[in-house]
Amino acid sequence: METIDLIITKRIAKILLDTAPPNCINILMKSNLNAEGDDAEFFYNYVKIDGTTGWFVPENGIIDNEIHELLLQHRNFFVSQGHPMWAACILTIDVGRGNVSMDLQYD
């Protein structure tokens, strides 16, 4: 059985895969959350098959809100398990290998 944090991470990855430009081999999302959880900052980057790099913005603003809510759930789960509150994260997707990783950063 998967833990809540892994389920949330996979949901975020699915959203990013559906939102990123076509032909990406790597997708990276960096997010900063304030301590209150009412403000977030997002950066979305990609690498395409041909080596082209760039950034993208989801076409639908609801995507940012959905990812924000999922990140809050992730952070709250970690805190409920006795971990310190993280302030930022970097989620990386290696599309070809099907790998997803989430690095948490603390203040």
PDB file of C-alpha atoms in Angstrom:
ATOM      1  CA  MET A   1       0.000   0.000   0.000  1.00  0.00           C
ATOM      2  CA  GLU A   2       1.325   3.429  -0.959  1.00  0.00           C
ATOM      3  CA  THR A   3       1.665   6.152   1.616  1.00  0.00           C
ATOM      4  CA  ILE A   4      -0.230   9.417   1.312  1.00  0.00           C
ATOM      5  CA  ASP A   5       2.880  11.374   0.332  1.00  0.00           C
ATOM      6  CA  LEU A   6       3.589   9.030  -2.595  1.00  0.00           C
ATOM      7  CA  ILE A   7      -0.022   9.176  -3.783  1.00  0.00           C
ATOM      8  CA  ILE A   8       0.092  12.983  -3.717  1.00  0.00           C
ATOM      9  CA  THR A   9       3.451  13.089  -5.501  1.00  0.00           C
ATOM     10  CA  LYS A  10       2.102  10.843  -8.271  1.00  0.00           C
ATOM     11  CA  ARG A  11      -1.012  13.027  -8.635  1.00  0.00           C
ATOM     12  CA  ILE A  12       1.153  16.124  -9.054  1.00  0.00           C
ATOM     13  CA  ALA A  13       3.345  14.298 -11.582  1.00  0.00           C
ATOM     14  CA  LYS A  14       0.261  13.299 -13.603  1.00  0.00           C
ATOM     15  CA  ILE A  15      -0.922  16.913 -13.684  1.00  0.00           C
ATOM     16  CA  LEU A  16       2.508  18.069 -14.869  1.00  0.00           C
ATOM     17  CA  LEU A  17       2.703  15.376 -17.545  1.00  0.00           C
ATOM     18  CA  ASP A  18      -0.713  16.452 -18.839  1.00  0.00           C
ATOM     19  CA  THR A  19       0.247  20.152 -18.752  1.00  0.00           C
ATOM     20  CA  ALA A  20       3.827  20.225 -20.056  1.00  0.00           C
ATOM     21  CA  PRO A  21       4.615  20.774 -23.732  1.00  0.00           C
ATOM     22  CA  PRO A  22       4.763  17.661 -25.938  1.00  0.00           C
ATOM     23  CA  ASN A  23       7.933  15.600 -26.404  1.00  0.00           C
ATOM     24  CA  CYS A  24       9.420  16.356 -22.980  1.00  0.00           C
ATOM     25  CA  ILE A  25      11.935  13.931 -21.535  1.00  0.00           C
ATOM     26  CA  ASN A  26      12.338  15.807 -18.236  1.00  0.00           C
ATOM     27  CA  ILE A  27       9.943  18.043 -16.338  1.00  0.00           C
ATOM     28  CA  LEU A  28      10.888  20.023 -13.260  1.00  0.00           C
ATOM     29  CA  MET A  29       8.619  21.953 -10.917  1.00  0.00           C
ATOM     30  CA  LYS A  30       9.958  24.117  -8.120  1.00  0.00           C
ATOM     31  CA  SER A  31       7.534  25.441  -5.557  1.00  0.00           C
ATOM     32  CA  ASN A  32       7.914  27.715  -2.555  1.00  0.00           C
ATOM     33  CA  LEU A  33       5.205  27.704   0.109  1.00  0.00           C
ATOM     34  CA  ASN A  34       4.957  30.230   2.907  1.00  0.00           C
ATOM     35  CA  ALA A  35       4.572  28.991   6.488  1.00  0.00           C
ATOM     36  CA  GLU A  36       0.863  29.826   6.604  1.00  0.00           C
ATOM     37  CA  GLY A  37       0.227  27.887   3.403  1.00  0.00           C
ATOM     38  CA  ASP A  38      -1.812  30.659   1.818  1.00  0.00           C
ATOM     39  CA  ASP A  39       0.797  31.688  -0.750  1.00  0.00           C
ATOM     40  CA  ALA A  40       2.821  29.660  -3.218  1.00  0.00           C
ATOM     41  CA  GLU A  41       5.241  30.340  -6.042  1.00  0.00           C
ATOM     42  CA  PHE A  42       5.714  27.920  -8.941  1.00  0.00           C
ATOM     43  CA  PHE A  43       8.360  27.476 -11.620  1.00  0.00           C
ATOM     44  CA  TYR A  44       7.873  24.903 -14.392  1.00  0.00           C
ATOM     45  CA  ASN A  45      10.751  23.834 -16.651  1.00  0.00           C
ATOM     46  CA  TYR A  46      11.296  21.125 -19.247  1.00  0.00           C
ATOM     47  CA  VAL A  47      13.818  19.412 -21.498  1.00  0.00           C
ATOM     48  CA  LYS A  48      12.576  18.082 -24.840  1.00  0.00           C
ATOM     49  CA  ILE A  49      13.824  15.072 -26.784  1.00  0.00           C
ATOM     50  CA  ASP A  50      15.901  17.325 -29.065  1.00  0.00           C
ATOM     51  CA  GLY A  51      17.606  18.958 -26.048  1.00  0.00           C
ATOM     52  CA  THR A  52      15.559  22.139 -26.175  1.00  0.00           C
ATOM     53  CA  THR A  53      14.981  23.589 -22.722  1.00  0.00           C
ATOM     54  CA  GLY A  54      12.453  26.100 -21.552  1.00  0.00           C
ATOM     55  CA  TRP A  55       9.741  26.977 -19.110  1.00  0.00           C
ATOM     56  CA  PHE A  56       6.003  26.745 -19.322  1.00  0.00           C
ATOM     57  CA  VAL A  57       2.923  28.062 -17.597  1.00  0.00           C
ATOM     58  CA  PRO A  58      -0.160  25.871 -17.295  1.00  0.00           C
ATOM     59  CA  GLU A  59      -2.881  27.220 -19.586  1.00  0.00           C
ATOM     60  CA  ASN A  60      -5.483  26.867 -16.870  1.00  0.00           C
ATOM     61  CA  GLY A  61      -4.948  28.802 -13.619  1.00  0.00           C
ATOM     62  CA  ILE A  62      -6.839  26.088 -11.790  1.00  0.00           C
ATOM     63  CA  ILE A  63      -3.779  23.852 -12.257  1.00  0.00           C
ATOM     64  CA  ASP A  64      -1.678  26.049  -9.945  1.00  0.00           C
ATOM     65  CA  ASN A  65      -4.463  25.981  -7.354  1.00  0.00           C
ATOM     66  CA  GLU A  66      -4.771  22.202  -7.579  1.00  0.00           C
ATOM     67  CA  ILE A  67      -1.014  21.685  -7.217  1.00  0.00           C
ATOM     68  CA  HIS A  68      -0.967  24.184  -4.325  1.00  0.00           C
ATOM     69  CA  GLU A  69      -3.654  22.199  -2.490  1.00  0.00           C
ATOM     70  CA  LEU A  70      -1.837  18.916  -3.107  1.00  0.00           C
ATOM     71  CA  LEU A  71       1.436  20.367  -1.824  1.00  0.00           C
ATOM     72  CA  LEU A  72      -0.298  21.575   1.333  1.00  0.00           C
ATOM     73  CA  GLN A  73      -1.722  18.098   1.864  1.00  0.00           C
ATOM     74  CA  HIS A  74       1.767  16.642   1.359  1.00  0.00           C
ATOM     75  CA  ARG A  75       3.361  19.064   3.815  1.00  0.00           C
ATOM     76  CA  ASN A  76       0.588  18.575   6.390  1.00  0.00           C
ATOM     77  CA  PHE A  77       1.022  14.806   6.144  1.00  0.00           C
ATOM     78  CA  PHE A  78       4.761  15.140   6.792  1.00  0.00           C
ATOM     79  CA  VAL A  79       4.150  17.400   9.788  1.00  0.00           C
ATOM     80  CA  SER A  80       1.555  14.950  11.144  1.00  0.00           C
ATOM     81  CA  GLN A  81       4.234  12.251  10.994  1.00  0.00           C
ATOM     82  CA  GLY A  82       6.605  14.311  13.173  1.00  0.00           C
ATOM     83  CA  HIS A  83       8.712  15.821  10.388  1.00  0.00           C
ATOM     84  CA  PRO A  84       9.555  19.535  10.269  1.00  0.00           C
ATOM     85  CA  MET A  85       7.569  21.781   7.936  1.00  0.00           C
ATOM     86  CA  TRP A  86       9.235  22.076   4.562  1.00  0.00           C
ATOM     87  CA  ALA A  87       9.281  25.447   2.776  1.00  0.00           C
ATOM     88  CA  ALA A  88      10.063  24.475  -0.817  1.00  0.00           C
ATOM     89  CA  CYS A  89      10.205  21.432  -3.029  1.00  0.00           C
ATOM     90  CA  ILE A  90      11.579  20.387  -6.372  1.00  0.00           C
ATOM     91  CA  LEU A  91       9.653  17.686  -8.194  1.00  0.00           C
ATOM     92  CA  THR A  92      11.495  16.072 -11.106  1.00  0.00           C
ATOM     93  CA  ILE A  93      10.013  13.711 -13.666  1.00  0.00           C
ATOM     94  CA  ASP A  94      12.220  11.578 -15.909  1.00  0.00           C
ATOM     95  CA  VAL A  95       9.582  10.761 -18.518  1.00  0.00           C
ATOM     96  CA  GLY A  96      11.597   8.100 -20.333  1.00  0.00           C
ATOM     97  CA  ARG A  97      12.362   6.117 -17.201  1.00  0.00           C
ATOM     98  CA  GLY A  98       9.048   6.839 -15.512  1.00  0.00           C
ATOM     99  CA  ASN A  99      10.838   8.129 -12.409  1.00  0.00           C
ATOM    100  CA  VAL A 100       9.459  10.837 -10.156  1.00  0.00           C
ATOM    101  CA  SER A 101      11.403  12.374  -7.295  1.00  0.00           C
ATOM    102  CA  MET A 102      10.526  15.112  -4.835  1.00  0.00           C
ATOM    103  CA  ASP A 103      13.282  16.916  -2.952  1.00  0.00           C
ATOM    104  CA  LEU A 104      12.109  18.863   0.094  1.00  0.00           C
ATOM    105  CA  GLN A 105      13.843  21.992   1.307  1.00  0.00           C
ATOM    106  CA  TYR A 106      13.633  23.380   4.809  1.00  0.00           C
ATOM    107  CA  ASP A 107      14.223  26.895   6.102  1.00  0.00           C
TER     108      ASP A 107
END
